[in-house]
Amino acid sequence: GENVEQHPSTLSVQEGDSAVIKCTYSDSASNYFPWYKQELGKRPQLIIDIRSNVGEKKDQRIAVTLNKTAKHFSLHITETQPEDSAVYFCATRGSARQLTFGSGTQLTVLP
Amino acid sequence: GAVVSQHPSWVICKSGTSVKIECRSLDFQATTMFWYRQFPKQSLMLMATSNEGSKATYEQGVEKDKFLINHASLTLSTLTVTSAHPEDSSFYICSAGLAPSQGTQYFGPGTRLLVL
């Protein structure tokens, strides 16, 4: 089955700096790559996603890049704010219909 | 985006009792829903895929007789934890998508289960 690795597990940045979280996957058939933000005790919220036919997608301060050849994709958050502090999960959708999640990254934005 | 609700939001029960959790898609129909379990500071682990009108598909290591799933309509899936034990205490989250082939999944608010 699919194996998704996510790094780093924790990340602290100063407010205004950028944050980058990386994920690698194993299933070459994976074609959908969402990123979720989860605040403590709450549901995961979809923040951005990308499909295999594009290499980059941007939505205001958030961007995702995909390298299908290398089987990795990354989340980029620019001009970070304290409210960006949360756990971020990458996921992939491969041969099966379900999502496989990474282990999560605890992002802390220091004021 | 699509709205998924879950009920109850939290439940405390005694060991040996059964607990039913409901997952509803409020503004769309979902032929497929997914059930996850999340332990503190861990990722979401898929338990099973709920298929409307047919049997659920369970992930390896998940006991189908302990975690009963029923998907009787296009807007409702239920997860029943039978004979719950303290080790079943966890955060249970369901998800559903507008179109399974598109991949986008929206999550319910989750149910926190505490078994005493």
mmCIF file of N, CA and C in Angstrom, chain A:
data_model
loop_
_atom_site.group_PDB
_atom_site.id
_atom_site.type_symbol
_atom_site.label_atom_id
_atom_site.label_comp_id
_atom_site.label_asym_id
_atom_site.label_seq_id
_atom_site.Cartn_x
_atom_site.Cartn_y
_atom_site.Cartn_z
ATOM 1 N N GLY A 1 0.815 -1.194 0.000
ATOM 2 C CA GLY A 1 0.000 0.000 0.000
ATOM 3 C C GLY A 1 0.856 1.255 0.000
ATOM 4 N N GLU A 2 0.179 2.385 -0.055
ATOM 5 C CA GLU A 2 0.856 3.678 -0.082
ATOM 6 C C GLU A 2 1.558 3.957 1.238
ATOM 7 N N ASN A 3 2.722 4.577 1.155
ATOM 8 C CA ASN A 3 3.461 5.011 2.330
ATOM 9 C C ASN A 3 3.785 6.499 2.161
ATOM 10 N N VAL A 4 3.349 7.296 3.109
ATOM 11 C CA VAL A 4 3.570 8.744 3.050
ATOM 12 C C VAL A 4 4.424 9.166 4.236
ATOM 13 N N GLU A 5 5.541 9.812 3.946
ATOM 14 C CA GLU A 5 6.424 10.309 5.005
ATOM 15 C C GLU A 5 6.402 11.832 5.005
ATOM 16 N N GLN A 6 6.329 12.402 6.185
ATOM 17 C CA GLN A 6 6.200 13.853 6.337
ATOM 18 C C GLN A 6 7.281 14.375 7.267
ATOM 19 N N HIS A 7 7.883 15.496 6.861
ATOM 20 C CA HIS A 7 8.950 16.117 7.661
ATOM 21 C C HIS A 7 8.849 17.639 7.569
ATOM 22 N N PRO A 8 9.206 18.365 8.622
ATOM 23 C CA PRO A 8 9.589 17.842 9.928
ATOM 24 C C PRO A 8 8.363 17.516 10.780
ATOM 25 N N SER A 9 8.559 16.915 11.919
ATOM 26 C CA SER A 9 7.435 16.620 12.810
ATOM 27 C C SER A 9 7.051 17.857 13.611
ATOM 28 N N THR A 10 8.015 18.722 13.883
ATOM 29 C CA THR A 10 7.734 19.997 14.541
ATOM 30 C C THR A 10 8.506 21.095 13.823
ATOM 31 N N LEU A 11 7.917 22.279 13.799
ATOM 32 C CA LEU A 11 8.525 23.402 13.102
ATOM 33 C C LEU A 11 8.134 24.689 13.814
ATOM 34 N N SER A 12 9.127 25.457 14.212
ATOM 35 C CA SER A 12 8.870 26.755 14.843
ATOM 36 C C SER A 12 9.473 27.847 13.971
ATOM 37 N N VAL A 13 8.689 28.875 13.697
ATOM 38 C CA VAL A 13 9.163 29.992 12.889
ATOM 39 C C VAL A 13 8.731 31.289 13.542
ATOM 40 N N GLN A 14 9.451 32.339 13.230
ATOM 41 C CA GLN A 14 9.076 33.659 13.700
ATOM 42 C C GLN A 14 7.951 34.210 12.811
ATOM 43 N N GLU A 15 7.082 34.937 13.443
ATOM 44 C CA GLU A 15 5.993 35.573 12.687
ATOM 45 C C GLU A 15 6.569 36.367 11.517
ATOM 46 N N GLY A 16 5.971 36.157 10.348
ATOM 47 C CA GLY A 16 6.445 36.846 9.154
ATOM 48 C C GLY A 16 7.384 36.024 8.304
ATOM 49 N N ASP A 17 7.995 35.009 8.906
ATOM 50 C CA ASP A 17 8.877 34.132 8.137
ATOM 51 C C ASP A 17 8.056 33.103 7.367
ATOM 52 N N SER A 18 8.757 32.347 6.524
ATOM 53 C CA SER A 18 8.100 31.289 5.749
ATOM 54 C C SER A 18 8.269 29.938 6.422
ATOM 55 N N ALA A 19 7.331 29.053 6.139
ATOM 56 C CA ALA A 19 7.385 27.682 6.651
ATOM 57 C C ALA A 19 7.224 26.720 5.481
ATOM 58 N N VAL A 20 8.021 25.660 5.513
ATOM 59 C CA VAL A 20 7.954 24.655 4.450
ATOM 60 C C VAL A 20 7.848 23.268 5.079
ATOM 61 N N ILE A 21 6.896 22.508 4.620
ATOM 62 C CA ILE A 21 6.688 21.137 5.090
ATOM 63 C C ILE A 21 6.734 20.227 3.872
ATOM 64 N N LYS A 22 7.455 19.107 4.008
ATOM 65 C CA LYS A 22 7.663 18.231 2.859
ATOM 66 C C LYS A 22 7.099 16.835 3.090
ATOM 67 N N CYS A 23 6.610 16.246 2.013
ATOM 68 C CA CYS A 23 6.106 14.877 2.071
ATOM 69 C C CYS A 23 6.604 14.084 0.877
ATOM 70 N N THR A 24 6.893 12.818 1.127
ATOM 71 C CA THR A 24 7.233 11.906 0.044
ATOM 72 C C THR A 24 6.235 10.755 0.064
ATOM 73 N N TYR A 25 6.030 10.144 -1.090
ATOM 74 C CA TYR A 25 5.069 9.049 -1.182
ATOM 75 C C TYR A 25 5.656 7.936 -2.027
ATOM 76 N N SER A 26 5.014 6.777 -1.968
ATOM 77 C CA SER A 26 5.599 5.615 -2.633
ATOM 78 C C SER A 26 4.810 5.143 -3.862
ATOM 79 N N ASP A 27 3.506 5.403 -3.876
ATOM 80 C CA ASP A 27 2.656 4.887 -4.942
ATOM 81 C C ASP A 27 2.710 5.810 -6.172
ATOM 82 N N SER A 28 3.305 5.341 -7.248
ATOM 83 C CA SER A 28 3.441 6.164 -8.450
ATOM 84 C C SER A 28 2.086 6.450 -9.096
ATOM 85 N N ALA A 29 1.051 5.713 -8.697
ATOM 86 C CA ALA A 29 -0.286 5.957 -9.237
ATOM 87 C C ALA A 29 -1.026 7.075 -8.514
ATOM 88 N N SER A 30 -0.451 7.597 -7.450
ATOM 89 C CA SER A 30 -1.101 8.676 -6.700
ATOM 90 C C SER A 30 -1.314 9.878 -7.609
ATOM 91 N N ASN A 31 -2.529 10.448 -7.530
ATOM 92 C CA ASN A 31 -2.845 11.546 -8.451
ATOM 93 C C ASN A 31 -3.503 12.746 -7.776
ATOM 94 N N TYR A 32 -3.632 12.698 -6.465
ATOM 95 C CA TYR A 32 -4.286 13.798 -5.753
ATOM 96 C C TYR A 32 -3.583 13.990 -4.427
ATOM 97 N N PHE A 33 -3.238 15.268 -4.121
ATOM 98 C CA PHE A 33 -2.389 15.549 -2.974
ATOM 99 C C PHE A 33 -2.946 16.740 -2.187
ATOM 100 N N PRO A 34 -3.754 16.472 -1.175
ATOM 101 C CA PRO A 34 -4.308 17.580 -0.371
ATOM 102 C C PRO A 34 -3.461 17.846 0.867
ATOM 103 N N TRP A 35 -3.633 19.040 1.400
ATOM 104 C CA TRP A 35 -3.029 19.412 2.668
ATOM 105 C C TRP A 35 -4.159 19.844 3.610
ATOM 106 N N TYR A 36 -4.069 19.351 4.846
ATOM 107 C CA TYR A 36 -5.070 19.679 5.844
ATOM 108 C C TYR A 36 -4.424 20.373 7.031
ATOM 109 N N LYS A 37 -5.188 21.289 7.615
ATOM 110 C CA LYS A 37 -4.778 21.972 8.845
ATOM 111 C C LYS A 37 -5.720 21.528 9.955
ATOM 112 N N GLN A 38 -5.154 21.113 11.076
ATOM 113 C CA GLN A 38 -5.984 20.674 12.187
ATOM 114 C C GLN A 38 -5.600 21.408 13.462
ATOM 115 N N GLU A 39 -6.542 22.151 13.991
ATOM 116 C CA GLU A 39 -6.330 22.800 15.285
ATOM 117 C C GLU A 39 -6.741 21.833 16.382
ATOM 118 N N LEU A 40 -6.230 22.057 17.557
ATOM 119 C CA LEU A 40 -6.407 21.123 18.666
ATOM 120 C C LEU A 40 -7.875 20.803 18.930
ATOM 121 N N GLY A 41 -8.219 19.544 18.869
ATOM 122 C CA GLY A 41 -9.575 19.101 19.168
ATOM 123 C C GLY A 41 -10.593 19.339 18.075
ATOM 124 N N LYS A 42 -10.115 19.784 16.915
ATOM 125 C CA LYS A 42 -11.058 20.097 15.836
ATOM 126 C C LYS A 42 -10.824 19.214 14.614
ATOM 127 N N ARG A 43 -11.702 19.349 13.657
ATOM 128 C CA ARG A 43 -11.602 18.532 12.452
ATOM 129 C C ARG A 43 -10.490 19.038 11.550
ATOM 130 N N PRO A 44 -9.906 18.165 10.737
ATOM 131 C CA PRO A 44 -8.964 18.623 9.714
ATOM 132 C C PRO A 44 -9.704 19.467 8.672
ATOM 133 N N GLN A 45 -9.083 20.584 8.308
ATOM 134 C CA GLN A 45 -9.659 21.479 7.313
ATOM 135 C C GLN A 45 -8.779 21.478 6.076
ATOM 136 N N LEU A 46 -9.378 21.248 4.920
ATOM 137 C CA LEU A 46 -8.630 21.289 3.662
ATOM 138 C C LEU A 46 -8.178 22.725 3.394
ATOM 139 N N ILE A 47 -6.884 22.907 3.204
ATOM 140 C CA ILE A 47 -6.385 24.261 2.948
ATOM 141 C C ILE A 47 -5.922 24.451 1.508
ATOM 142 N N ILE A 48 -5.445 23.412 0.908
ATOM 143 C CA ILE A 48 -5.046 23.482 -0.492
ATOM 144 C C ILE A 48 -4.842 22.062 -0.994
ATOM 145 N N ASP A 49 -5.018 21.863 -2.291
ATOM 146 C CA ASP A 49 -4.763 20.549 -2.875
ATOM 147 C C ASP A 49 -4.212 20.728 -4.279
ATOM 148 N N ILE A 50 -3.611 19.680 -4.779
ATOM 149 C CA ILE A 50 -3.036 19.725 -6.116
ATOM 150 C C ILE A 50 -3.225 18.373 -6.772
ATOM 151 N N ARG A 51 -3.439 18.396 -8.058
ATOM 152 C CA ARG A 51 -3.600 17.156 -8.810
ATOM 153 C C ARG A 51 -2.355 16.922 -9.637
ATOM 154 N N SER A 52 -2.214 15.692 -10.101
ATOM 155 C CA SER A 52 -0.943 15.283 -10.684
ATOM 156 C C SER A 52 -0.627 15.938 -12.020
ATOM 157 N N ASN A 53 -1.584 16.635 -12.597
ATOM 158 C CA ASN A 53 -1.319 17.231 -13.904
ATOM 159 C C ASN A 53 -0.746 18.656 -13.809
ATOM 160 N N VAL A 54 -0.516 19.126 -12.591
ATOM 161 C CA VAL A 54 0.108 20.444 -12.417
ATOM 162 C C VAL A 54 1.277 20.319 -11.451
ATOM 163 N N GLY A 55 2.203 21.266 -11.534
ATOM 164 C CA GLY A 55 3.378 21.211 -10.680
ATOM 165 C C GLY A 55 3.332 22.165 -9.503
ATOM 166 N N GLU A 56 2.464 23.179 -9.574
ATOM 167 C CA GLU A 56 2.415 24.156 -8.503
ATOM 168 C C GLU A 56 1.036 24.800 -8.461
ATOM 169 N N LYS A 57 0.620 25.114 -7.259
ATOM 170 C CA LYS A 57 -0.663 25.802 -7.077
ATOM 171 C C LYS A 57 -0.527 26.760 -5.913
ATOM 172 N N LYS A 58 -1.102 27.947 -6.067
ATOM 173 C CA LYS A 58 -0.958 28.959 -5.022
ATOM 174 C C LYS A 58 -2.305 29.558 -4.668
ATOM 175 N N ASP A 59 -2.493 29.820 -3.372
ATOM 176 C CA ASP A 59 -3.698 30.462 -2.890
ATOM 177 C C ASP A 59 -3.300 31.438 -1.794
ATOM 178 N N GLN A 60 -3.137 32.677 -2.166
ATOM 179 C CA GLN A 60 -2.715 33.750 -1.259
ATOM 180 C C GLN A 60 -1.374 33.385 -0.621
ATOM 181 N N ARG A 61 -1.322 33.165 0.691
ATOM 182 C CA ARG A 61 -0.047 32.901 1.344
ATOM 183 C C ARG A 61 0.371 31.436 1.315
ATOM 184 N N ILE A 62 -0.477 30.608 0.747
ATOM 185 C CA ILE A 62 -0.220 29.161 0.767
ATOM 186 C C ILE A 62 0.058 28.669 -0.649
ATOM 187 N N ALA A 63 1.054 27.820 -0.779
ATOM 188 C CA ALA A 63 1.367 27.231 -2.077
ATOM 189 C C ALA A 63 1.758 25.772 -1.879
ATOM 190 N N VAL A 64 1.519 24.976 -2.891
ATOM 191 C CA VAL A 64 1.934 23.580 -2.879
ATOM 192 C C VAL A 64 2.678 23.304 -4.180
ATOM 193 N N THR A 65 3.786 22.573 -4.073
ATOM 194 C CA THR A 65 4.541 22.168 -5.250
ATOM 195 C C THR A 65 4.580 20.651 -5.303
ATOM 196 N N LEU A 66 4.604 20.123 -6.493
ATOM 197 C CA LEU A 66 4.586 18.670 -6.696
ATOM 198 C C LEU A 66 5.664 18.274 -7.684
ATOM 199 N N ASN A 67 6.444 17.282 -7.310
ATOM 200 C CA ASN A 67 7.438 16.703 -8.197
ATOM 201 C C ASN A 67 7.094 15.220 -8.339
ATOM 202 N N LYS A 68 6.406 14.878 -9.396
ATOM 203 C CA LYS A 68 5.944 13.498 -9.569
ATOM 204 C C LYS A 68 7.090 12.540 -9.826
ATOM 205 N N THR A 69 8.098 13.020 -10.502
ATOM 206 C CA THR A 69 9.245 12.154 -10.799
ATOM 207 C C THR A 69 9.913 11.704 -9.512
ATOM 208 N N ALA A 70 10.115 12.654 -8.616
ATOM 209 C CA ALA A 70 10.768 12.363 -7.342
ATOM 210 C C ALA A 70 9.772 11.887 -6.281
ATOM 211 N N LYS A 71 8.507 11.941 -6.584
ATOM 212 C CA LYS A 71 7.445 11.539 -5.651
ATOM 213 C C LYS A 71 7.524 12.337 -4.358
ATOM 214 N N HIS A 72 7.573 13.644 -4.480
ATOM 215 C CA HIS A 72 7.452 14.444 -3.284
ATOM 216 C C HIS A 72 6.697 15.726 -3.569
ATOM 217 N N PHE A 73 6.064 16.250 -2.538
ATOM 218 C CA PHE A 73 5.312 17.492 -2.652
ATOM 219 C C PHE A 73 5.474 18.274 -1.343
ATOM 220 N N SER A 74 5.356 19.561 -1.453
ATOM 221 C CA SER A 74 5.658 20.433 -0.324
ATOM 222 C C SER A 74 4.588 21.508 -0.148
ATOM 223 N N LEU A 75 4.420 21.899 1.095
ATOM 224 C CA LEU A 75 3.525 23.006 1.458
ATOM 225 C C LEU A 75 4.386 24.201 1.847
ATOM 226 N N HIS A 76 4.070 25.354 1.273
ATOM 227 C CA HIS A 76 4.806 26.571 1.570
ATOM 228 C C HIS A 76 3.828 27.601 2.138
ATOM 229 N N ILE A 77 4.129 28.119 3.309
ATOM 230 C CA ILE A 77 3.329 29.189 3.905
ATOM 231 C C ILE A 77 4.229 30.397 4.055
ATOM 232 N N THR A 78 3.849 31.493 3.423
ATOM 233 C CA THR A 78 4.639 32.715 3.523
ATOM 234 C C THR A 78 3.979 33.684 4.500
ATOM 235 N N GLU A 79 4.794 34.626 4.975
ATOM 236 C CA GLU A 79 4.299 35.662 5.910
ATOM 237 C C GLU A 79 3.462 35.039 7.019
ATOM 238 N N THR A 80 4.047 34.083 7.700
ATOM 239 C CA THR A 80 3.297 33.346 8.710
ATOM 240 C C THR A 80 2.757 34.253 9.814
ATOM 241 N N GLN A 81 1.597 33.834 10.335
ATOM 242 C CA GLN A 81 0.923 34.569 11.404
ATOM 243 C C GLN A 81 0.645 33.602 12.548
ATOM 244 N N PRO A 82 0.477 34.106 13.763
ATOM 245 C CA PRO A 82 0.216 33.216 14.898
ATOM 246 C C PRO A 82 -0.963 32.267 14.664
ATOM 247 N N GLU A 83 -1.959 32.711 13.942
ATOM 248 C CA GLU A 83 -3.124 31.855 13.692
ATOM 249 C C GLU A 83 -2.821 30.718 12.716
ATOM 250 N N ASP A 84 -1.637 30.718 12.133
ATOM 251 C CA ASP A 84 -1.224 29.583 11.300
ATOM 252 C C ASP A 84 -0.752 28.411 12.165
ATOM 253 N N SER A 85 -0.555 28.654 13.442
ATOM 254 C CA SER A 85 -0.104 27.589 14.343
ATOM 255 C C SER A 85 -1.158 26.486 14.413
ATOM 256 N N ALA A 86 -0.740 25.265 14.095
ATOM 257 C CA ALA A 86 -1.653 24.118 14.069
ATOM 258 C C ALA A 86 -0.836 22.903 13.649
ATOM 259 N N VAL A 87 -1.518 21.771 13.535
ATOM 260 C CA VAL A 87 -0.887 20.579 12.965
ATOM 261 C C VAL A 87 -1.298 20.484 11.500
ATOM 262 N N TYR A 88 -0.344 20.278 10.644
ATOM 263 C CA TYR A 88 -0.602 20.173 9.211
ATOM 264 C C TYR A 88 -0.333 18.736 8.752
ATOM 265 N N PHE A 89 -1.266 18.209 7.978
ATOM 266 C CA PHE A 89 -1.142 16.859 7.442
ATOM 267 C C PHE A 89 -1.142 16.902 5.921
ATOM 268 N N CYS A 90 -0.199 16.184 5.325
ATOM 269 C CA CYS A 90 -0.283 15.948 3.898
ATOM 270 C C CYS A 90 -1.013 14.628 3.687
ATOM 271 N N ALA A 91 -1.493 14.417 2.493
ATOM 272 C CA ALA A 91 -2.170 13.160 2.178
ATOM 273 C C ALA A 91 -2.035 12.892 0.690
ATOM 274 N N THR A 92 -2.218 11.645 0.337
ATOM 275 C CA THR A 92 -2.223 11.263 -1.068
ATOM 276 C C THR A 92 -3.405 10.353 -1.334
ATOM 277 N N ARG A 93 -3.816 10.353 -2.577
ATOM 278 C CA ARG A 93 -4.854 9.424 -3.008
ATOM 279 C C ARG A 93 -4.253 8.646 -4.158
ATOM 280 N N GLY A 94 -4.082 7.339 -3.939
ATOM 281 C CA GLY A 94 -3.426 6.515 -4.936
ATOM 282 C C GLY A 94 -4.378 5.603 -5.660
ATOM 283 N N SER A 95 -3.992 4.355 -5.769
ATOM 284 C CA SER A 95 -4.769 3.380 -6.522
ATOM 285 C C SER A 95 -6.150 3.176 -5.916
ATOM 286 N N ALA A 96 -6.229 3.226 -4.608
ATOM 287 C CA ALA A 96 -7.518 3.104 -3.930
ATOM 288 C C ALA A 96 -8.154 4.490 -3.804
ATOM 289 N N ARG A 97 -9.391 4.556 -3.415
ATOM 290 C CA ARG A 97 -10.076 5.832 -3.327
ATOM 291 C C ARG A 97 -9.778 6.580 -2.040
ATOM 292 N N GLN A 98 -9.246 5.882 -1.040
ATOM 293 C CA GLN A 98 -9.074 6.557 0.242
ATOM 294 C C GLN A 98 -7.784 7.352 0.278
ATOM 295 N N LEU A 99 -7.732 8.272 1.223
ATOM 296 C CA LEU A 99 -6.543 9.078 1.443
ATOM 297 C C LEU A 99 -5.608 8.380 2.418
ATOM 298 N N THR A 100 -4.332 8.527 2.174
ATOM 299 C CA THR A 100 -3.307 8.082 3.118
ATOM 300 C C THR A 100 -2.618 9.330 3.645
ATOM 301 N N PHE A 101 -2.561 9.455 4.974
ATOM 302 C CA PHE A 101 -2.054 10.668 5.595
ATOM 303 C C PHE A 101 -0.608 10.531 6.036
ATOM 304 N N GLY A 102 0.091 11.658 6.011
ATOM 305 C CA GLY A 102 1.393 11.730 6.632
ATOM 306 C C GLY A 102 1.238 11.797 8.137
ATOM 307 N N SER A 103 2.358 11.818 8.829
ATOM 308 C CA SER A 103 2.349 11.752 10.293
ATOM 309 C C SER A 103 2.065 13.091 10.955
ATOM 310 N N GLY A 104 2.069 14.163 10.178
ATOM 311 C CA GLY A 104 1.711 15.463 10.725
ATOM 312 C C GLY A 104 2.918 16.310 11.110
ATOM 313 N N THR A 105 2.747 17.632 11.030
ATOM 314 C CA THR A 105 3.768 18.594 11.434
ATOM 315 C C THR A 105 3.130 19.623 12.348
ATOM 316 N N GLN A 106 3.669 19.736 13.557
ATOM 317 C CA GLN A 106 3.184 20.753 14.488
ATOM 318 C C GLN A 106 3.918 22.058 14.170
ATOM 319 N N LEU A 107 3.189 23.007 13.604
ATOM 320 C CA LEU A 107 3.763 24.308 13.279
ATOM 321 C C LEU A 107 3.438 25.304 14.385
ATOM 322 N N THR A 108 4.464 25.960 14.873
ATOM 323 C CA THR A 108 4.287 27.009 15.871
ATOM 324 C C THR A 108 4.858 28.303 15.313
ATOM 325 N N VAL A 109 4.038 29.332 15.253
ATOM 326 C CA VAL A 109 4.478 30.639 14.786
ATOM 327 C C VAL A 109 4.650 31.534 16.000
ATOM 328 N N LEU A 110 5.860 31.942 16.232
ATOM 329 C CA LEU A 110 6.188 32.725 17.414
ATOM 330 C C LEU A 110 5.977 34.203 17.155
ATOM 331 N N PRO A 111 5.250 34.876 18.036
ATOM 332 C CA PRO A 111 4.975 36.302 17.807
ATOM 333 C C PRO A 111 6.221 37.156 18.052
#
